[in-house]
Amino acid sequence: MTEQHDPAAPDGGLPPITREHDLSPIQRKTVKKSVIGAMAGNAIEWFDYGIYGYLAVHLSNQIFGGTEDAILWTLFGFAISFLVRPLGGAILGPLGDRIGRQKVLVFTILMISLATAAIGLIPTYEQAGWLAPALLFLLRIIQGFSAGGEYAGAAVYMAEHAPDDRRGFWGSFLEFGTLLGFSAAAILVTAMETILGPDAMEAGWWRLPFLLTLPLGLVALAMRARLHDPETFTEAKQQDTRTSAWQTLRDLVTQQPKQLLKIMGITILINTAFYLVLTYMPTFLTTSLEMDATQAGLMLVGVQLVMMAVIVPLGALTDRIGRRPLLLTAAIGFTLFSVPAIMLLNTGVVALQVLGLAIFGLFLVMLLCNISASLPALFPTTVRYAGFALGYNVATSLLGGPAGLINEALIESTGSTLVPGFYMTVAGIIGLVAILTFNETAGRSLRGDRVPGDDDRDRIAVGETLIGKVAKER
């Protein structure tokens, strides 16, 4: 159990709400270091996913022999890592709640960096036959297991370090790192395609982006090795009587089933949108819509750069008006406008295609700016890492990560290029249902043994002013 609160105390025994202006200079420096360390590792993780998506056509030729089904096998290689992410989440998440966030984050960034760099050393199908795709699948499995603890850990770590009144602002930097990694992948691959040409890329230059992950990962590793666990975690751990990660996992599943379903619902929306728009879209534009690879890359880079420019201001906005307004707007937007956006991409008119991508980018950035502030706040401290890692990765493995493979297969079987729009519409509805059940957590404390926001009425009773919708009694 975590700390208990005395309702007879003047403040009702409620956990204090931390505010940025109350932090000492040393504490502010610690917040910044923690944000940069978490963001750097996250950027490396998504640089990997980005380059895989942008190099999918070359991988299909070099690793899978360029056969008729090669692109589907390549997308399966992308999806396979998501099959083991729940296992990684189930092991690494509870471990992070037991031994600490920082130790697990050091492990995950090391494994992701090594596995990604190793993809750049795989022999081609012509050189090694079936061994080439087998090695790729193995490395993607290692990446997936590690990613099962990486993203959840980085989000929880950042959320627990940030002051409660600025968690949206600081948390949005994690997703800035996500977009930075994807944008870097898009810019690098698009530049190489333009300067070197397809023949040179096929001849071996496709390996370079993967190999670059190793030095980048070592830099992120050095940064994380110097970080420390947040006080929110260390305080709760002192009061926690659990003796094993297995107990943490058991208590999570038995005590927080509703919260697990909530995070799974919104994750289906977030990651379906994320992987369709930022990872599968290059393949969709070049194969299904037969767009030039360079043009597709430049359009997507432009959308991502705009998203990077607005994500931090949007994160700060959630600190003032609450998380729920932007989350609800995004879910409704994906539900209503996903099919029209795909129709715009189908027109073949560049201006309308940019508009279609911009619609997806707008609603996606509304989700991304919220993740690190909203999702960790769905769980109490002692099961927070485990809850985020398990729920997030199970949902991602079901519909989010395999979205590209599923959509490509449906497009081939139905002949309709509107499939991604309908797929996103379904995800939007699922996400909307989940978000409607969320507590408002802007400005709420992450400390204590209750789900943040569950104590809203207790706080109002002692005279506190809260942002957004007040949670109902439970």
Coordinates of C-alpha atoms in Angstrom, one line a residue:
M1 CA 0.0 0.0 0.0
T2 CA 1.0 3.6 -0.5
E3 CA 0.7 6.5 1.9
Q4 CA -2.6 6.9 3.7
H5 CA -4.2 10.3 4.3
D6 CA -5.8 11.7 7.4
P7 CA -9.2 13.3 6.5
A8 CA -9.1 15.2 9.8
A9 CA -6.1 17.2 8.7
P10 CA -6.7 20.8 7.6
D11 CA -6.2 19.9 4.0
G12 CA -8.1 16.6 4.3
G13 CA -4.8 14.7 4.3
L14 CA -4.7 15.2 0.5
P15 CA -1.4 14.9 -1.4
P16 CA 0.0 18.4 -2.2
I17 CA -0.2 19.8 -5.6
T18 CA 3.2 21.0 -6.8
R19 CA 3.6 24.2 -8.7
E20 CA 6.5 25.3 -10.9
H21 CA 7.0 28.7 -9.2
D22 CA 7.5 26.9 -5.9
L23 CA 10.4 24.8 -7.2
S24 CA 14.0 25.6 -6.2
P25 CA 16.6 26.3 -8.9
I26 CA 18.0 22.8 -8.4
Q27 CA 14.6 21.2 -8.7
R28 CA 13.9 23.1 -11.9
K29 CA 17.3 22.0 -13.3
T30 CA 16.4 18.4 -12.4
V31 CA 13.0 18.7 -14.2
K32 CA 14.8 19.9 -17.4
K33 CA 17.5 17.2 -17.3
S34 CA 14.8 14.5 -16.8
V35 CA 12.7 15.9 -19.7
I36 CA 15.8 16.0 -22.0
G37 CA 16.9 12.4 -21.0
A38 CA 13.4 11.0 -21.5
M39 CA 12.9 12.9 -24.8
A40 CA 16.3 11.8 -26.3
G41 CA 15.6 8.1 -25.8
N42 CA 12.1 8.4 -27.1
A43 CA 13.4 10.2 -30.2
I44 CA 15.7 7.2 -30.9
E45 CA 12.9 4.7 -30.5
W46 CA 10.7 6.5 -33.0
F47 CA 13.6 7.2 -35.4
D48 CA 13.8 3.5 -35.7
Y49 CA 10.1 3.1 -36.4
G50 CA 10.3 6.0 -38.8
I51 CA 13.2 4.7 -40.9
Y52 CA 11.5 1.3 -41.1
G53 CA 8.4 2.8 -42.5
Y54 CA 10.2 5.1 -45.0
L55 CA 12.5 2.3 -46.1
A56 CA 9.7 -0.3 -46.4
V57 CA 10.0 -0.6 -50.2
H58 CA 13.7 -1.1 -50.1
L59 CA 13.5 -3.7 -47.3
S60 CA 10.9 -5.6 -49.3
N61 CA 13.3 -5.8 -52.2
Q62 CA 16.5 -6.5 -50.2
I63 CA 15.3 -8.6 -47.3
F64 CA 12.3 -10.3 -48.8
G65 CA 13.5 -10.7 -52.4
G66 CA 11.1 -8.3 -54.1
T67 CA 8.4 -11.0 -54.6
E68 CA 4.7 -10.2 -55.1
D69 CA 4.0 -10.4 -51.4
A70 CA 7.2 -8.8 -50.3
I71 CA 5.6 -5.5 -49.1
L72 CA 3.2 -7.4 -47.0
W73 CA 6.0 -9.4 -45.4
T74 CA 7.8 -6.2 -44.8
L75 CA 4.8 -4.7 -43.0
F76 CA 4.5 -8.0 -41.1
G77 CA 8.1 -7.4 -40.0
F78 CA 6.9 -4.0 -38.6
A79 CA 3.9 -5.5 -37.0
I80 CA 5.7 -8.5 -35.4
S81 CA 7.4 -6.3 -32.8
F82 CA 4.0 -5.3 -31.5
L83 CA 3.1 -9.0 -30.8
V84 CA 5.8 -9.1 -28.1
R85 CA 5.2 -5.6 -26.7
P86 CA 2.6 -6.7 -24.2
L87 CA 5.1 -9.3 -22.9
G88 CA 7.7 -6.5 -22.6
G89 CA 5.1 -4.3 -20.9
A90 CA 4.0 -7.1 -18.5
I91 CA 7.6 -7.7 -17.4
L92 CA 9.3 -4.3 -17.7
G93 CA 6.4 -2.3 -16.4
P94 CA 6.0 -4.0 -13.0
L95 CA 9.8 -4.2 -12.8
G96 CA 9.9 -0.4 -13.2
D97 CA 7.5 -0.1 -10.3
R98 CA 9.7 -2.3 -8.1
I99 CA 13.4 -1.4 -8.9
G100 CA 12.8 2.1 -10.3
R101 CA 12.0 3.9 -13.6
Q102 CA 15.5 5.0 -14.4
K103 CA 17.1 1.5 -14.4
V104 CA 14.5 0.1 -16.7
L105 CA 14.9 3.1 -19.1
V106 CA 18.6 2.5 -19.3
F107 CA 18.1 -1.1 -20.3
T108 CA 15.4 -0.3 -22.9
I109 CA 17.3 2.3 -24.8
L110 CA 20.4 0.1 -24.9
M111 CA 18.5 -2.9 -26.4
I112 CA 16.6 -0.8 -28.9
S113 CA 19.8 0.9 -30.1
L114 CA 21.7 -2.3 -30.6
A115 CA 18.8 -4.1 -32.3
T116 CA 18.1 -1.3 -34.7
A117 CA 21.8 -0.9 -35.7
A118 CA 22.0 -4.6 -36.3
I119 CA 19.3 -4.4 -38.9
G120 CA 21.8 -2.4 -41.0
L121 CA 24.1 -5.4 -40.9
I122 CA 21.6 -8.1 -42.1
P123 CA 22.6 -9.9 -45.3
T124 CA 20.2 -9.5 -48.2
Y125 CA 17.8 -12.2 -49.4
E126 CA 20.1 -12.8 -52.4
Q127 CA 23.0 -13.4 -50.1
A128 CA 21.4 -15.5 -47.3
G129 CA 17.9 -16.6 -48.5
W130 CA 15.4 -17.2 -45.8
L131 CA 18.0 -16.3 -43.1
A132 CA 17.6 -12.6 -44.0
P133 CA 13.9 -12.2 -43.1
A134 CA 14.4 -14.5 -40.1
L135 CA 17.1 -12.2 -38.7
L136 CA 15.0 -9.2 -39.3
F137 CA 12.0 -10.7 -37.5
L138 CA 14.3 -11.7 -34.6
L139 CA 15.7 -8.1 -34.2
R140 CA 12.2 -6.7 -34.5
I141 CA 11.1 -9.0 -31.7
I142 CA 13.9 -7.7 -29.5
Q143 CA 12.9 -4.1 -30.4
G144 CA 9.3 -4.8 -29.5
F145 CA 10.1 -6.4 -26.2
S146 CA 12.2 -3.4 -25.2
A147 CA 9.7 -0.9 -26.6
G148 CA 7.1 -2.5 -24.3
G149 CA 8.9 -0.8 -21.4
E150 CA 10.5 2.2 -23.1
Y151 CA 7.6 4.5 -24.1
A152 CA 5.6 3.9 -21.0
G153 CA 8.6 4.4 -18.7
A154 CA 9.6 7.6 -20.4
A155 CA 6.1 9.0 -20.2
V156 CA 5.7 8.0 -16.5
Y157 CA 9.2 9.3 -15.6
M158 CA 8.5 12.6 -17.2
A159 CA 5.1 13.0 -15.7
E160 CA 6.3 12.3 -12.2
H161 CA 9.2 14.8 -12.5
A162 CA 7.0 17.6 -13.8
P163 CA 5.2 20.0 -11.5
D164 CA 1.5 19.3 -11.4
D165 CA 0.5 22.7 -12.8
R166 CA 2.8 22.4 -15.8
R167 CA 2.7 18.6 -16.6
G168 CA 1.0 19.3 -19.9
F169 CA 3.8 21.6 -21.0
W170 CA 6.7 19.5 -19.9
G171 CA 5.0 16.2 -21.0
S172 CA 4.5 17.5 -24.5
F173 CA 8.3 17.5 -25.0
L174 CA 8.3 13.7 -24.9
E175 CA 6.0 13.7 -28.0
F176 CA 8.1 16.5 -29.4
G177 CA 10.9 13.9 -29.2
T178 CA 8.6 11.4 -31.0
L179 CA 8.0 13.8 -33.8
L180 CA 11.7 14.8 -33.9
G181 CA 12.6 11.1 -34.4
F182 CA 10.0 10.6 -37.1
S183 CA 10.9 13.9 -38.8
A184 CA 14.6 13.1 -38.7
A185 CA 13.9 9.7 -40.3
A186 CA 11.7 11.3 -43.0
I187 CA 14.2 14.0 -43.7
L188 CA 17.2 11.7 -43.8
V189 CA 15.5 9.0 -46.1
T190 CA 13.9 11.6 -48.4
A191 CA 17.3 13.4 -48.7
M192 CA 19.1 10.2 -49.5
E193 CA 16.4 9.2 -52.0
T194 CA 16.8 12.6 -53.7
I195 CA 20.6 12.8 -53.7
L196 CA 21.6 9.2 -54.2
G197 CA 18.6 7.9 -56.2
P198 CA 16.7 4.6 -55.9
D199 CA 19.5 2.5 -57.5
A200 CA 22.1 3.6 -54.9
M201 CA 19.7 3.0 -52.1
E202 CA 19.0 -0.5 -53.3
A203 CA 22.8 -1.0 -53.7
G204 CA 23.3 -0.7 -49.9
W205 CA 22.7 2.9 -48.8
W206 CA 19.4 1.8 -47.2
R207 CA 21.6 0.5 -44.3
L208 CA 23.0 3.8 -43.2
P209 CA 19.9 5.1 -41.3
F210 CA 19.8 1.9 -39.2
L211 CA 23.5 2.1 -38.4
L212 CA 23.2 5.7 -37.3
T213 CA 21.0 4.6 -34.4
L214 CA 24.0 3.1 -32.6
P215 CA 25.9 6.4 -31.9
L216 CA 22.7 8.3 -31.3
G217 CA 21.6 5.6 -28.8
L218 CA 24.9 5.7 -27.0
V219 CA 24.4 9.5 -26.5
A220 CA 20.9 8.9 -25.1
L221 CA 22.2 6.1 -22.9
A222 CA 24.9 8.4 -21.4
M223 CA 22.2 11.0 -20.6
R224 CA 19.9 8.5 -18.9
A225 CA 22.6 6.9 -16.9
R226 CA 23.0 10.2 -15.0
L227 CA 19.3 10.5 -14.2
H228 CA 17.5 9.7 -10.9
D229 CA 14.0 8.4 -10.0
P230 CA 11.4 11.1 -9.3
E231 CA 10.4 11.8 -5.7
T232 CA 6.8 10.8 -6.5
F233 CA 8.0 7.3 -7.0
T234 CA 10.5 7.1 -4.2
E235 CA 8.0 8.3 -1.7
A236 CA 5.4 5.8 -2.7
K237 CA 7.9 2.9 -2.8
Q238 CA 8.8 3.5 0.8
Q239 CA 5.2 2.8 1.8
D240 CA 4.6 0.0 -0.7
T241 CA 4.5 -3.5 1.0
R242 CA 4.7 -5.5 -2.2
T243 CA 7.8 -7.6 -2.5
S244 CA 7.9 -8.6 -6.2
A245 CA 7.0 -7.4 -9.6
W246 CA 4.6 -10.3 -9.9
Q247 CA 2.6 -8.9 -7.0
T248 CA 2.5 -5.5 -8.6
L249 CA 1.2 -7.0 -11.8
R250 CA -1.4 -9.1 -9.9
D251 CA -2.7 -6.1 -7.9
L252 CA -2.8 -4.0 -11.1
V253 CA -5.1 -6.5 -12.9
T254 CA -7.3 -7.2 -9.9
Q255 CA -7.6 -3.6 -8.5
Q256 CA -7.5 -1.4 -11.6
P257 CA -9.4 -3.3 -14.4
K258 CA -11.5 -0.2 -15.4
Q259 CA -8.4 1.9 -15.7
L260 CA -6.8 -0.7 -17.9
L261 CA -9.8 -0.7 -20.2
K262 CA -9.7 3.1 -20.3
I263 CA -6.0 3.3 -21.4
M264 CA -6.6 0.5 -23.9
G265 CA -9.5 2.4 -25.5
I266 CA -7.6 5.7 -26.0
T267 CA -4.4 3.9 -27.0
I268 CA -6.3 2.2 -29.9
L269 CA -7.2 5.6 -31.2
I270 CA -3.7 7.2 -30.5
N271 CA -1.6 4.5 -32.0
T272 CA -4.0 3.7 -34.9
A273 CA -3.7 7.4 -35.9
F274 CA 0.0 7.5 -35.1
Y275 CA 1.1 4.5 -37.1
L276 CA -1.3 5.1 -40.0
V277 CA -0.4 8.7 -40.4
L278 CA 3.4 8.7 -39.6
T279 CA 4.5 5.2 -40.5
Y280 CA 2.1 3.5 -43.0
M281 CA 1.3 6.7 -44.9
P282 CA 4.6 6.7 -47.0
T283 CA 3.8 3.1 -48.1
F284 CA 0.1 4.0 -48.8
L285 CA 1.0 7.1 -50.8
T286 CA 3.6 5.4 -52.9
T287 CA 2.0 2.0 -53.5
S288 CA -1.8 2.4 -53.3
L289 CA -1.9 6.0 -54.7
E290 CA 1.3 5.6 -56.8
M291 CA 2.7 8.9 -55.6
D292 CA 6.4 9.7 -56.2
A293 CA 8.4 8.7 -53.1
T294 CA 10.2 12.1 -52.8
Q295 CA 6.9 14.0 -53.1
A296 CA 5.2 11.9 -50.5
G297 CA 8.2 12.3 -48.2
L298 CA 8.3 16.1 -48.5
M299 CA 4.6 16.4 -47.8
L300 CA 4.8 14.2 -44.7
V301 CA 7.9 16.1 -43.5
G302 CA 6.0 19.4 -43.9
V303 CA 3.1 18.1 -41.8
Q304 CA 5.4 16.8 -39.1
L305 CA 7.4 20.0 -38.8
V306 CA 4.1 22.0 -38.3
M307 CA 3.1 19.4 -35.6
M308 CA 6.4 19.9 -33.9
A309 CA 5.9 23.7 -33.9
V310 CA 2.5 23.5 -32.2
I311 CA 2.8 20.5 -29.9
V312 CA 4.4 22.3 -26.9
P313 CA 2.0 25.3 -27.0
L314 CA -0.9 22.8 -27.2
G315 CA 0.5 20.9 -24.2
A316 CA 0.7 24.2 -22.3
L317 CA -2.9 24.9 -23.3
T318 CA -4.1 21.7 -21.6
D319 CA -2.6 23.0 -18.3
R320 CA -5.0 26.0 -18.5
I321 CA -8.2 24.5 -19.9
G322 CA -7.8 20.8 -19.1
R323 CA -6.9 17.6 -21.0
R324 CA -10.4 16.5 -21.9
P325 CA -11.4 19.3 -24.3
L326 CA -8.5 18.5 -26.7
L327 CA -8.9 14.8 -26.3
L328 CA -12.6 14.9 -27.1
T329 CA -12.0 17.2 -30.1
A330 CA -9.5 14.9 -31.5
A331 CA -11.6 11.8 -31.1
I332 CA -14.7 13.4 -32.6
G333 CA -12.5 14.8 -35.4
F334 CA -11.1 11.4 -36.4
T335 CA -14.6 9.9 -36.2
L336 CA -16.1 12.5 -38.6
F337 CA -13.3 13.5 -40.9
S338 CA -11.0 10.5 -41.5
V339 CA -12.9 9.3 -44.6
P340 CA -13.1 12.8 -46.1
A341 CA -9.4 13.2 -45.5
I342 CA -8.6 10.0 -47.4
M343 CA -10.9 11.2 -50.2
L344 CA -8.7 14.3 -50.4
L345 CA -5.6 12.2 -50.7
N346 CA -7.3 10.3 -53.6
T347 CA -7.9 13.4 -55.7
G348 CA -4.3 13.5 -57.0
V349 CA -4.4 17.3 -56.5
V350 CA -1.4 18.3 -54.4
A351 CA -3.1 21.1 -52.5
L352 CA -6.0 18.9 -51.6
Q353 CA -3.6 16.0 -50.6
V354 CA -1.7 18.4 -48.3
L355 CA -5.1 19.4 -46.8
G356 CA -6.0 15.7 -46.2
L357 CA -2.7 15.1 -44.4
A358 CA -3.1 18.4 -42.5
I359 CA -6.5 17.2 -41.2
F360 CA -4.9 14.0 -39.8
G361 CA -1.9 15.9 -38.4
L362 CA -4.2 18.4 -36.6
F363 CA -6.2 15.8 -34.7
L364 CA -3.1 13.6 -34.1
V365 CA -1.1 16.4 -32.5
M366 CA -4.1 17.1 -30.2
L367 CA -3.7 13.5 -28.9
L368 CA 0.1 13.5 -28.8
C369 CA 0.4 16.7 -26.7
N370 CA -1.8 15.0 -24.1
I371 CA -0.2 11.5 -23.8
S372 CA 2.5 12.1 -21.2
A373 CA 0.3 14.2 -19.0
S374 CA -3.0 12.2 -19.3
L375 CA -2.1 8.5 -19.5
P376 CA 0.2 8.2 -16.5
A377 CA -2.5 9.9 -14.5
L378 CA -4.9 7.0 -15.1
F379 CA -3.1 5.0 -12.3
P380 CA -1.9 5.3 -8.7
T381 CA 1.9 5.7 -8.3
T382 CA 2.8 2.1 -7.2
V383 CA 1.2 0.5 -10.3
R384 CA 1.6 3.4 -12.7
Y385 CA 4.5 2.1 -14.8
A386 CA 2.9 -1.4 -14.9
G387 CA -0.6 -0.1 -15.8
F388 CA 0.7 2.2 -18.6
A389 CA 3.0 -0.4 -20.0
L390 CA 0.5 -3.3 -20.0
G391 CA -2.6 -1.5 -21.1
Y392 CA -0.8 0.6 -23.7
N393 CA 1.0 -2.2 -25.3
V394 CA -1.8 -4.7 -25.3
A395 CA -4.0 -2.2 -27.2
T396 CA -1.1 -1.2 -29.5
S397 CA -0.5 -4.9 -30.4
L398 CA -4.2 -5.4 -31.2
L399 CA -5.1 -2.6 -33.6
G400 CA -2.4 0.2 -33.5
G401 CA 0.9 -1.4 -34.5
P402 CA -0.5 -3.8 -37.1
A403 CA -2.6 -1.0 -38.6
G404 CA -0.4 -0.8 -41.7
L405 CA -0.4 -4.5 -42.3
I406 CA -4.2 -4.8 -41.8
N407 CA -4.9 -1.8 -44.1
E408 CA -2.6 -3.0 -46.8
A409 CA -4.2 -6.4 -46.8
L410 CA -7.7 -4.9 -46.8
I411 CA -6.8 -2.6 -49.7
E412 CA -5.5 -5.5 -51.7
S413 CA -8.5 -7.7 -51.0
T414 CA -11.2 -5.0 -51.5
G415 CA -9.5 -2.7 -54.0
S416 CA -10.7 0.3 -52.0
T417 CA -8.2 3.0 -51.1
L418 CA -10.7 4.4 -48.6
V419 CA -9.9 1.6 -46.1
P420 CA -7.6 3.7 -43.9
G421 CA -10.4 6.3 -43.5
F422 CA -12.9 3.7 -42.3
Y423 CA -10.3 2.1 -40.0
M424 CA -9.5 5.4 -38.4
T425 CA -13.3 6.1 -38.0
V426 CA -13.7 3.0 -35.9
A427 CA -10.6 3.8 -33.8
G428 CA -12.1 7.3 -33.3
I429 CA -15.3 5.9 -31.9
I430 CA -13.5 3.5 -29.5
G431 CA -11.3 6.4 -28.3
L432 CA -14.2 8.7 -27.8
V433 CA -16.0 6.2 -25.6
A434 CA -12.9 5.8 -23.4
I435 CA -12.2 9.5 -23.1
L436 CA -15.7 10.2 -21.9
T437 CA -14.9 8.1 -18.8
F438 CA -11.7 10.0 -18.0
N439 CA -11.1 12.1 -14.9
E440 CA -9.9 15.6 -15.7
T441 CA -6.3 15.5 -14.4
A442 CA -4.9 18.9 -15.3
G443 CA -3.4 20.4 -12.2
R444 CA -4.1 17.3 -10.1
S445 CA -1.4 15.6 -8.0
L446 CA 0.0 12.3 -9.1
R447 CA 1.0 11.3 -5.5
G448 CA -0.9 9.0 -3.3
D449 CA -2.8 5.7 -3.5
R450 CA -5.8 7.0 -5.5
V451 CA -6.3 7.5 -9.2
P452 CA -5.6 11.2 -9.8
G453 CA -8.8 13.2 -10.0
D454 CA -10.8 10.7 -7.7
D455 CA -10.3 13.1 -4.8
D456 CA -11.7 16.2 -6.7
R457 CA -14.7 16.6 -4.4
D458 CA -12.5 16.3 -1.3
R459 CA -10.3 19.1 -2.7
I460 CA -13.2 21.3 -3.4
A461 CA -14.4 20.7 0.2
V462 CA -11.1 22.2 1.6
G463 CA -11.3 25.2 -0.7
E464 CA -9.2 24.2 -3.7
T465 CA -10.0 25.5 -7.2
L466 CA -9.8 22.8 -9.9
I467 CA -9.5 23.0 -13.7
G468 CA -12.2 21.5 -15.9
K469 CA -14.8 18.9 -15.1
V470 CA -14.9 17.6 -11.5
A471 CA -14.8 13.8 -11.1
K472 CA -17.8 12.1 -9.6
E473 CA -17.6 10.3 -6.3
R474 CA -16.6 6.7 -6.6

